[in-house]
Amino acid sequence: MLLIALILFGMIVGAGAQLLLGSSMAGINWPMAFATGLIGSFVGGLLASLLSGDGLDLRPSGLIGSLIGAVVVSLIWQRWGSHSQTPPNDGSPRR
């Protein structure tokens, strides 16, 4: 049951990160929301909870850290995806 709750929380946080970055509700990339939400929640939530001294308890610092972590991971994912899809510049002039 806990695993299902963590997966749903990760998807919600990942979708929230995409909405904060400007995606519309129809434009949410759910696989990306799942991945960035889980990774961002783990890294950001864990760091925020430990730095604030809350430990591993469910506290607002961990929830806010989860969202911030998901936003950072989403930005990195989007930047990496846009760079990998750009054609290389071979130096020849465009026509």
mmCIF file of C-alpha atoms in Angstrom:
data_model
loop_
_atom_site.group_PDB
_atom_site.id
_atom_site.type_symbol
_atom_site.label_atom_id
_atom_site.label_comp_id
_atom_site.label_asym_id
_atom_site.label_seq_id
_atom_site.Cartn_x
_atom_site.Cartn_y
_atom_site.Cartn_z
ATOM 1 C CA MET A 1 0.000 0.000 0.000
ATOM 2 C CA LEU A 2 2.875 2.329 0.821
ATOM 3 C CA LEU A 3 4.438 1.678 -2.588
ATOM 4 C CA ILE A 4 1.218 2.677 -4.359
ATOM 5 C CA ALA A 5 1.006 5.850 -2.263
ATOM 6 C CA LEU A 6 4.627 6.735 -3.107
ATOM 7 C CA ILE A 7 4.020 6.195 -6.822
ATOM 8 C CA LEU A 8 0.886 8.354 -6.782
ATOM 9 C CA PHE A 9 2.634 11.072 -4.762
ATOM 10 C CA GLY A 10 5.533 11.047 -7.226
ATOM 11 C CA MET A 11 3.186 11.403 -10.186
ATOM 12 C CA ILE A 12 1.308 14.260 -8.525
ATOM 13 C CA VAL A 13 4.534 16.075 -7.625
ATOM 14 C CA GLY A 14 5.926 15.527 -11.144
ATOM 15 C CA ALA A 15 2.720 16.835 -12.726
ATOM 16 C CA GLY A 16 2.801 19.820 -10.358
ATOM 17 C CA ALA A 17 6.382 20.538 -11.408
ATOM 18 C CA GLN A 18 5.347 20.486 -15.072
ATOM 19 C CA LEU A 19 2.447 22.828 -14.341
ATOM 20 C CA LEU A 20 4.799 25.206 -12.521
ATOM 21 C CA LEU A 21 7.093 25.140 -15.549
ATOM 22 C CA GLY A 22 4.257 26.119 -17.869
ATOM 23 C CA SER A 23 2.695 22.914 -19.183
ATOM 24 C CA SER A 24 -1.061 22.893 -19.583
ATOM 25 C CA MET A 25 -3.211 20.083 -18.194
ATOM 26 C CA ALA A 26 -3.512 18.528 -21.674
ATOM 27 C CA GLY A 27 0.249 18.779 -22.123
ATOM 28 C CA ILE A 28 1.402 16.825 -19.079
ATOM 29 C CA ASN A 29 3.848 14.136 -20.063
ATOM 30 C CA TRP A 30 2.848 11.427 -17.577
ATOM 31 C CA PRO A 31 5.908 9.170 -17.980
ATOM 32 C CA MET A 32 8.101 12.225 -17.404
ATOM 33 C CA ALA A 33 5.906 13.279 -14.451
ATOM 34 C CA PHE A 34 6.317 9.821 -12.945
ATOM 35 C CA ALA A 35 10.093 9.740 -13.337
ATOM 36 C CA THR A 36 10.807 13.334 -12.331
ATOM 37 C CA GLY A 37 8.362 13.149 -9.448
ATOM 38 C CA LEU A 38 9.948 10.049 -7.966
ATOM 39 C CA ILE A 39 13.528 11.196 -8.499
ATOM 40 C CA GLY A 40 12.817 14.767 -7.394
ATOM 41 C CA SER A 41 10.835 13.626 -4.375
ATOM 42 C CA PHE A 42 13.556 11.295 -3.274
ATOM 43 C CA VAL A 43 16.447 13.718 -3.699
ATOM 44 C CA GLY A 44 14.745 17.022 -2.869
ATOM 45 C CA GLY A 45 12.460 15.730 -0.147
ATOM 46 C CA LEU A 46 15.178 13.761 1.564
ATOM 47 C CA LEU A 47 17.657 16.651 1.457
ATOM 48 C CA ALA A 48 15.117 19.217 2.676
ATOM 49 C CA SER A 49 13.952 16.981 5.522
ATOM 50 C CA LEU A 50 17.449 16.155 6.676
ATOM 51 C CA LEU A 51 18.749 19.736 6.371
ATOM 52 C CA SER A 52 15.812 21.137 8.348
ATOM 53 C CA GLY A 53 16.310 18.553 11.081
ATOM 54 C CA ASP A 54 12.923 16.872 10.627
ATOM 55 C CA GLY A 55 14.446 13.476 9.983
ATOM 56 C CA LEU A 56 12.477 11.155 7.772
ATOM 57 C CA ASP A 57 9.058 12.150 9.124
ATOM 58 C CA LEU A 58 6.421 13.537 6.787
ATOM 59 C CA ARG A 59 6.743 17.282 7.284
ATOM 60 C CA PRO A 60 6.098 20.370 5.116
ATOM 61 C CA SER A 61 9.834 20.796 4.540
ATOM 62 C CA GLY A 62 9.985 17.403 2.855
ATOM 63 C CA LEU A 63 6.904 18.099 0.739
ATOM 64 C CA ILE A 64 8.263 21.462 -0.412
ATOM 65 C CA GLY A 65 11.664 19.878 -1.044
ATOM 66 C CA SER A 66 9.965 17.184 -3.117
ATOM 67 C CA LEU A 67 8.321 19.778 -5.343
ATOM 68 C CA ILE A 68 11.530 21.789 -5.710
ATOM 69 C CA GLY A 69 13.470 18.620 -6.498
ATOM 70 C CA ALA A 70 10.904 17.608 -9.126
ATOM 71 C CA VAL A 71 11.081 21.075 -10.723
ATOM 72 C CA VAL A 72 14.880 20.871 -10.903
ATOM 73 C CA VAL A 73 14.807 17.357 -12.361
ATOM 74 C CA SER A 74 12.115 18.428 -14.884
ATOM 75 C CA LEU A 75 14.232 21.401 -15.984
ATOM 76 C CA ILE A 76 17.272 19.166 -16.436
ATOM 77 C CA TRP A 77 15.200 16.583 -18.333
ATOM 78 C CA GLN A 78 13.699 19.221 -20.647
ATOM 79 C CA ARG A 79 17.080 20.853 -21.284
ATOM 80 C CA TRP A 80 18.717 17.490 -21.979
ATOM 81 C CA GLY A 81 15.857 16.477 -24.302
ATOM 82 C CA SER A 82 16.028 19.721 -26.279
ATOM 83 C CA HIS A 83 19.805 19.424 -26.740
ATOM 84 C CA SER A 84 19.631 15.847 -27.942
ATOM 85 C CA GLN A 85 17.018 16.696 -30.582
ATOM 86 C CA THR A 86 18.877 19.668 -32.075
ATOM 87 C CA PRO A 87 20.732 18.855 -35.295
ATOM 88 C CA PRO A 88 24.480 19.423 -35.116
ATOM 89 C CA ASN A 89 25.860 22.550 -36.710
ATOM 90 C CA ASP A 90 28.302 21.500 -39.426
ATOM 91 C CA GLY A 91 29.288 25.069 -40.290
ATOM 92 C CA SER A 92 27.542 25.189 -43.656
ATOM 93 C CA PRO A 93 25.236 28.166 -44.335
ATOM 94 C CA ARG A 94 21.496 27.585 -44.232
ATOM 95 C CA ARG A 95 19.469 28.096 -47.372
#
